[in-house]
CSV table of C-alpha atoms (C1' of nucleotides) in Angstrom, one decimal:
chain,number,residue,atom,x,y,z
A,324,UNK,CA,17.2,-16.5,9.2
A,325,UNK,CA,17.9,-18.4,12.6
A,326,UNK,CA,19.3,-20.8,13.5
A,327,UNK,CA,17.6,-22.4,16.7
A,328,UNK,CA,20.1,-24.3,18.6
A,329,UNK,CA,18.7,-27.7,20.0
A,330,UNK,CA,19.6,-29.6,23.4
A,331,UNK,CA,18.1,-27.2,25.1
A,332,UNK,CA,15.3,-28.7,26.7
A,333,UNK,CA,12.3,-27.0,28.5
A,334,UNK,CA,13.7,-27.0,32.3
A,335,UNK,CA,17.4,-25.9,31.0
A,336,UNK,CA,19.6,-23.3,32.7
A,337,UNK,CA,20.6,-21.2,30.7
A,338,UNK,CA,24.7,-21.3,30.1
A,339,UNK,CA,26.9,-18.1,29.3
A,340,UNK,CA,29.9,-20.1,28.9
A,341,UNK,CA,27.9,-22.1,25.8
A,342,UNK,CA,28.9,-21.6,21.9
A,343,UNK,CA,25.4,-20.8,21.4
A,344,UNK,CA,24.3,-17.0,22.7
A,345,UNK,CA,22.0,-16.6,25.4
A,346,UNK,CA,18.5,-15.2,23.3
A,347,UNK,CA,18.8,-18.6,21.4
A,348,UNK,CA,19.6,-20.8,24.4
A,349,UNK,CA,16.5,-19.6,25.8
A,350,UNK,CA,14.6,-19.2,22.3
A,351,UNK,CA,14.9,-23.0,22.3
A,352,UNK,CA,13.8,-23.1,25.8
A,353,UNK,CA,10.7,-21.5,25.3
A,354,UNK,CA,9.7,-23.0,22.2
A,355,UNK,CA,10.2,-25.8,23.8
A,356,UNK,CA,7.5,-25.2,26.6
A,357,UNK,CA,5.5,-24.4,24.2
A,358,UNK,CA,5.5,-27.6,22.1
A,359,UNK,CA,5.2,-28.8,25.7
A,360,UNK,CA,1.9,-27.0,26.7
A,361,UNK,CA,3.7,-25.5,29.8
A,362,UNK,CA,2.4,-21.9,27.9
A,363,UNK,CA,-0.9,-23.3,25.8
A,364,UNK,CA,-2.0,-21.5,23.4
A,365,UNK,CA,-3.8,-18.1,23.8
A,366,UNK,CA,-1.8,-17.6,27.1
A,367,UNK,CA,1.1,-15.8,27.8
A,368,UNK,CA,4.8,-16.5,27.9
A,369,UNK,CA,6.6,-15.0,30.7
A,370,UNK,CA,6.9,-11.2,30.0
A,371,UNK,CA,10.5,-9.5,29.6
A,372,UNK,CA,10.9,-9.3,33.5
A,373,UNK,CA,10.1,-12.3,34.4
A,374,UNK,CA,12.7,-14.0,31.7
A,375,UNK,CA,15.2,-11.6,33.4
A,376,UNK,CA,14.8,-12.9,36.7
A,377,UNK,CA,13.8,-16.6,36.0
A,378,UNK,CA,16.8,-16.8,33.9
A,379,UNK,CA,19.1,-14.6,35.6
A,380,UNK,CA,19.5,-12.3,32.1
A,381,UNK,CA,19.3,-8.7,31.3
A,382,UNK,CA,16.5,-6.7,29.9
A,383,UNK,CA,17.8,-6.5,26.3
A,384,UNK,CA,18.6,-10.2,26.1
A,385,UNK,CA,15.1,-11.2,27.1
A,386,UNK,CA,13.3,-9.3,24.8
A,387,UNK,CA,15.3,-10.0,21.9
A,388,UNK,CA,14.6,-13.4,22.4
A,389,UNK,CA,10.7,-12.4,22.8
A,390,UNK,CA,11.5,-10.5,19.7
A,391,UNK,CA,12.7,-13.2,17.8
A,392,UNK,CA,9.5,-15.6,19.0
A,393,UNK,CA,7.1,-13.0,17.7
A,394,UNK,CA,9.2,-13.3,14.3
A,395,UNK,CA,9.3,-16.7,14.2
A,396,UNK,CA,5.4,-16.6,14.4
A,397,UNK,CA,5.2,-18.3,17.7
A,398,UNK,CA,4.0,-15.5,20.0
A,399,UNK,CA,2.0,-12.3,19.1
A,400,UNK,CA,3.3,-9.7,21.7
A,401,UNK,CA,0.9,-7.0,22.5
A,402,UNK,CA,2.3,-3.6,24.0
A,403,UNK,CA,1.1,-3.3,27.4
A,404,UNK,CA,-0.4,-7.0,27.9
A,405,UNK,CA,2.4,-9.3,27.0
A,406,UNK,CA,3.4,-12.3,24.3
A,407,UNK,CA,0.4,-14.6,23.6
A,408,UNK,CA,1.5,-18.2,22.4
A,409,UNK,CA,0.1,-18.6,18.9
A,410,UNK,CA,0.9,-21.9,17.9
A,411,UNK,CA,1.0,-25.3,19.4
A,412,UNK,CA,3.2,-28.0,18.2
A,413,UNK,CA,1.0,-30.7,20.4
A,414,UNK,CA,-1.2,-31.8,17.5
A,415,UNK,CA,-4.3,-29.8,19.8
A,416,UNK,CA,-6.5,-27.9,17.4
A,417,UNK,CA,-7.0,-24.4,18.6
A,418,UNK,CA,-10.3,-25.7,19.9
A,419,UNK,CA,-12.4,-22.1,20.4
A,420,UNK,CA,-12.2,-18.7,21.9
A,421,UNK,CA,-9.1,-17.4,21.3
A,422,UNK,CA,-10.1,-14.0,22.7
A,423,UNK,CA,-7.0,-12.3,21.6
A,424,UNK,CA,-8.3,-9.2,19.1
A,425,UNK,CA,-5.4,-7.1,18.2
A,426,UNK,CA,-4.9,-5.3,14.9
B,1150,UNK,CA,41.7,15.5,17.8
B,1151,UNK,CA,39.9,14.3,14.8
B,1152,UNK,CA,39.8,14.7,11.2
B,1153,UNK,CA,36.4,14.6,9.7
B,1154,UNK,CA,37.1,13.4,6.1
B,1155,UNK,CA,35.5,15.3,3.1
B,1156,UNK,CA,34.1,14.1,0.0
B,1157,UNK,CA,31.4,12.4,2.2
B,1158,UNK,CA,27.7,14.0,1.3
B,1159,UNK,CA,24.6,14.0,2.9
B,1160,UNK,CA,23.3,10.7,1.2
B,1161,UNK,CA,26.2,8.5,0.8
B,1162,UNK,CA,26.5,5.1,1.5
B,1163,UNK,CA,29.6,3.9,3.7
B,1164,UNK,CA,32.3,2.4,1.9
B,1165,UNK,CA,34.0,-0.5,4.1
B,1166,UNK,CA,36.9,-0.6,1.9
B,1167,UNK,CA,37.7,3.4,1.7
B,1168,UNK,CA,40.8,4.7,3.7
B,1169,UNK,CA,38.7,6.6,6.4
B,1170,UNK,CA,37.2,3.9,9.1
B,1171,UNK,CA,33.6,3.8,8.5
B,1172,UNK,CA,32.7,5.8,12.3
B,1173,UNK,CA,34.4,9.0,10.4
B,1174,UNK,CA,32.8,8.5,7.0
B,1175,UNK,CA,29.9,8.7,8.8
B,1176,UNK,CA,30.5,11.3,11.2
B,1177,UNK,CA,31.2,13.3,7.9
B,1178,UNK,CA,27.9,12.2,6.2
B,1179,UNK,CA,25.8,13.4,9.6
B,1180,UNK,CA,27.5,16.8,9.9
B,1181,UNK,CA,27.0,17.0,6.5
B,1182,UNK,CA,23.1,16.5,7.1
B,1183,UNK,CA,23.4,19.1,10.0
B,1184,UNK,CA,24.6,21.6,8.0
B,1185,UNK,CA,22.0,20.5,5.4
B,1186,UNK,CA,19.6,20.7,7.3
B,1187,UNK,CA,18.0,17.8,7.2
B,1188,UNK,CA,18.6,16.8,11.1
B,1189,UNK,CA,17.5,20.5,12.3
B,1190,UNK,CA,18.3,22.4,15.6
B,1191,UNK,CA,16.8,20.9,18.6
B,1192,UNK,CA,15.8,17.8,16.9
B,1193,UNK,CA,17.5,13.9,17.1
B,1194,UNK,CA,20.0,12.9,14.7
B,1195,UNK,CA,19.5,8.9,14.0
B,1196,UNK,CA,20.2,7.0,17.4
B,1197,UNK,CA,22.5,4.1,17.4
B,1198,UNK,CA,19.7,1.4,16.6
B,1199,UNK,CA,19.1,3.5,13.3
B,1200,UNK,CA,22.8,4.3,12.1
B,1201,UNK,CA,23.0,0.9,12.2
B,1202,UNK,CA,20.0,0.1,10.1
B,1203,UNK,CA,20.6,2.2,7.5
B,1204,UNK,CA,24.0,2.2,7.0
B,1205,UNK,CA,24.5,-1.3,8.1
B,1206,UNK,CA,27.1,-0.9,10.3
B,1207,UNK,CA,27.8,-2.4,14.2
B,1208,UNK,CA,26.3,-1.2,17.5
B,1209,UNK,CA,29.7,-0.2,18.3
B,1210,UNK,CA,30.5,1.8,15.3
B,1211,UNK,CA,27.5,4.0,15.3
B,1212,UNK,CA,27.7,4.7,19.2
B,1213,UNK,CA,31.3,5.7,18.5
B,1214,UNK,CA,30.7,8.1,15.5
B,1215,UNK,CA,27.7,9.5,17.9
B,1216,UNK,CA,30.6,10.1,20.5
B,1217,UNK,CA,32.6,11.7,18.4
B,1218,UNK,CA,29.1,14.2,17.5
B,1219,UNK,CA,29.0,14.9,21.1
B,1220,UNK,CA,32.6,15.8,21.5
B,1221,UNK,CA,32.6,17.8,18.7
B,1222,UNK,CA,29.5,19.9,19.8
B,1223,UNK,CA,27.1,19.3,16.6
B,1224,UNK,CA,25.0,17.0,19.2
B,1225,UNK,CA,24.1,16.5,23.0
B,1226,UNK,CA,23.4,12.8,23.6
B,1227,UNK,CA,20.2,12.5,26.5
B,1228,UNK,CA,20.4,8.6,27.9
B,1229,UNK,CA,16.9,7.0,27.0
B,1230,UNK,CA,16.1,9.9,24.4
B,1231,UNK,CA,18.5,10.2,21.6
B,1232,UNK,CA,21.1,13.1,20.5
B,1233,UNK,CA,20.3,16.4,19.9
B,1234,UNK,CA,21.4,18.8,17.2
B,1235,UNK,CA,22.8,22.0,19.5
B,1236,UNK,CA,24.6,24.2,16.3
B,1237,UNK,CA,23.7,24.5,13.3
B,1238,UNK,CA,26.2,25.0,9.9
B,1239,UNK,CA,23.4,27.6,7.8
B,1240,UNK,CA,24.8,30.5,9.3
B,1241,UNK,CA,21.9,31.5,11.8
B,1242,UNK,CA,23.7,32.7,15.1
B,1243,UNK,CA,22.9,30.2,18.0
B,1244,UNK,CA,21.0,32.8,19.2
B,1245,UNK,CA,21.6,32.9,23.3
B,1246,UNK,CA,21.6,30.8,26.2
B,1247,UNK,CA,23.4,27.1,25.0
B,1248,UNK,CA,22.8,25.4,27.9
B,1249,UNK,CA,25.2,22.8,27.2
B,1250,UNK,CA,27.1,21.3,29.8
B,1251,UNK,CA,29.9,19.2,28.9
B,1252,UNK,CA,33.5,17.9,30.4
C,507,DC,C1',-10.8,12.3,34.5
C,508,DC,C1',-6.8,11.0,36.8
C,509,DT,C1',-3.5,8.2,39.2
C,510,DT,C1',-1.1,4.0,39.7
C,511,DA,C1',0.8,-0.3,38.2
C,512,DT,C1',2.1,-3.4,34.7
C,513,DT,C1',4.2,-4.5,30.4
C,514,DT,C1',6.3,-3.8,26.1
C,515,DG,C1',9.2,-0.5,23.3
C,516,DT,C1',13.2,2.6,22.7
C,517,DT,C1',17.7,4.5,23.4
C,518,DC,C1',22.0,5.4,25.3
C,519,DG,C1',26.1,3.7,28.3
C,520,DT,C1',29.5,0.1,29.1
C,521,DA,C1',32.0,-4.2,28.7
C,522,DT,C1',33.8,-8.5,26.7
C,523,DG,C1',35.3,-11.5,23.1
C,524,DT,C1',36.5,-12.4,18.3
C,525,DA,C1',38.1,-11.4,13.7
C,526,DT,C1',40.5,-8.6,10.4
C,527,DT,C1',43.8,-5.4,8.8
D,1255,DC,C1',50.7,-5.0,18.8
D,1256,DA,C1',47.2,-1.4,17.7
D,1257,DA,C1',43.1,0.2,15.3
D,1258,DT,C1',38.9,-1.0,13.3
D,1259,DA,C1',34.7,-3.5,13.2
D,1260,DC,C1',31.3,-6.9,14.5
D,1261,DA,C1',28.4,-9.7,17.9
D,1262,DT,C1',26.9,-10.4,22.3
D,1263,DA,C1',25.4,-9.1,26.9
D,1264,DC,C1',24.5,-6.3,30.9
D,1265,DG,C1',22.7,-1.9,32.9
D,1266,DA,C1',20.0,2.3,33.2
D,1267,DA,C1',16.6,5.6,32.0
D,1268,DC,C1',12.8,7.1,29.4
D,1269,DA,C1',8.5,6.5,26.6
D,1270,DA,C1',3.9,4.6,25.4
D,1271,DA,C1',0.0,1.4,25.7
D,1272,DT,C1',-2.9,-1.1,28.7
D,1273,DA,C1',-5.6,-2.1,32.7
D,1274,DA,C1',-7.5,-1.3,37.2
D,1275,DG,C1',-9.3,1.8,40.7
DNA sequence: CCTTATTTGTTCGTATGTATT
DNA sequence: CAATACATACGAACAAATAAG
């Protein structure tokens, strides 16, 4: 299990010098977008390279947060296309046409 | 120079609390596979990612037992591809033409 | 069909900090 | 203090799936 630090909120830098490692600094950050609807659901989270340069973090440390998202049930990452938010902690039902068809 | 401890076979597990560190028990399991067979010429030994999987041990100890492969001949380690078997223990000749270039 | 670009996935290389023995 | 081991993080290269043309 994981443990996702809080005080993080959605417009947070990211800080090295912090107890908590960097993938779950910004795993907090992004789940906290999207309980905010910054990424609503069905869309995309910012892909591996954008993290890294948004951020200011390398390559493995941005997917492994991306990584631990998926795990955690809050993005569906599709090779090729990107991580699609899945959930919404907004209290918004899904609504209709989620045209994401992977299997 | 190294001393591969014996006593290690093809499918033990790692003991943490044995004498030899754990990167030479399981330098001596892998050679021990070589030899076996069971990681043939010209294919990839477990990477790092997978050493530490299945034997559950750190990044840093599978990279160094990987090293130690390398140094010894048994593999040649390709960045972004894996580690190669290059000799083989069942008494086939190596043939001709070992185009390995080490340091 | 093929080429190119984008994006995720994989793997090795290296470094730092911490803890244990 | 040195060796071992673990966790984190950065960097580089390669691979595969997808999409667009």
């Amino acid at each position: 299990m994981v443990d996702i630090p809080e005080g993080y909120g959605p417009d947070d830098e990211l800080d090295p010098e912090a107890a908590d490692p960097l993938y779950l600094q910004l795993a907090a950050v992004l789940i906290s977008r999207i309980a905010n609807g910054t990424y609503p659901m069905g869309r995309a989270v910012p892909g591996v390279d954008r993290l890294m340069q948004e951020f200011g973090i390398a390559r493995g440390t941005a997917r492994k947060t991306l990584v631990l998202l998926a795990e955690m049930g809050h993005v569906r990452t599709v090779v090729g296309k990107g991580s699609f938010v899945i959930e919404r902690e907004t209290g918004e039902p899904p609504a209709s046409g989620s045209d994401v068809t992977v299997d």
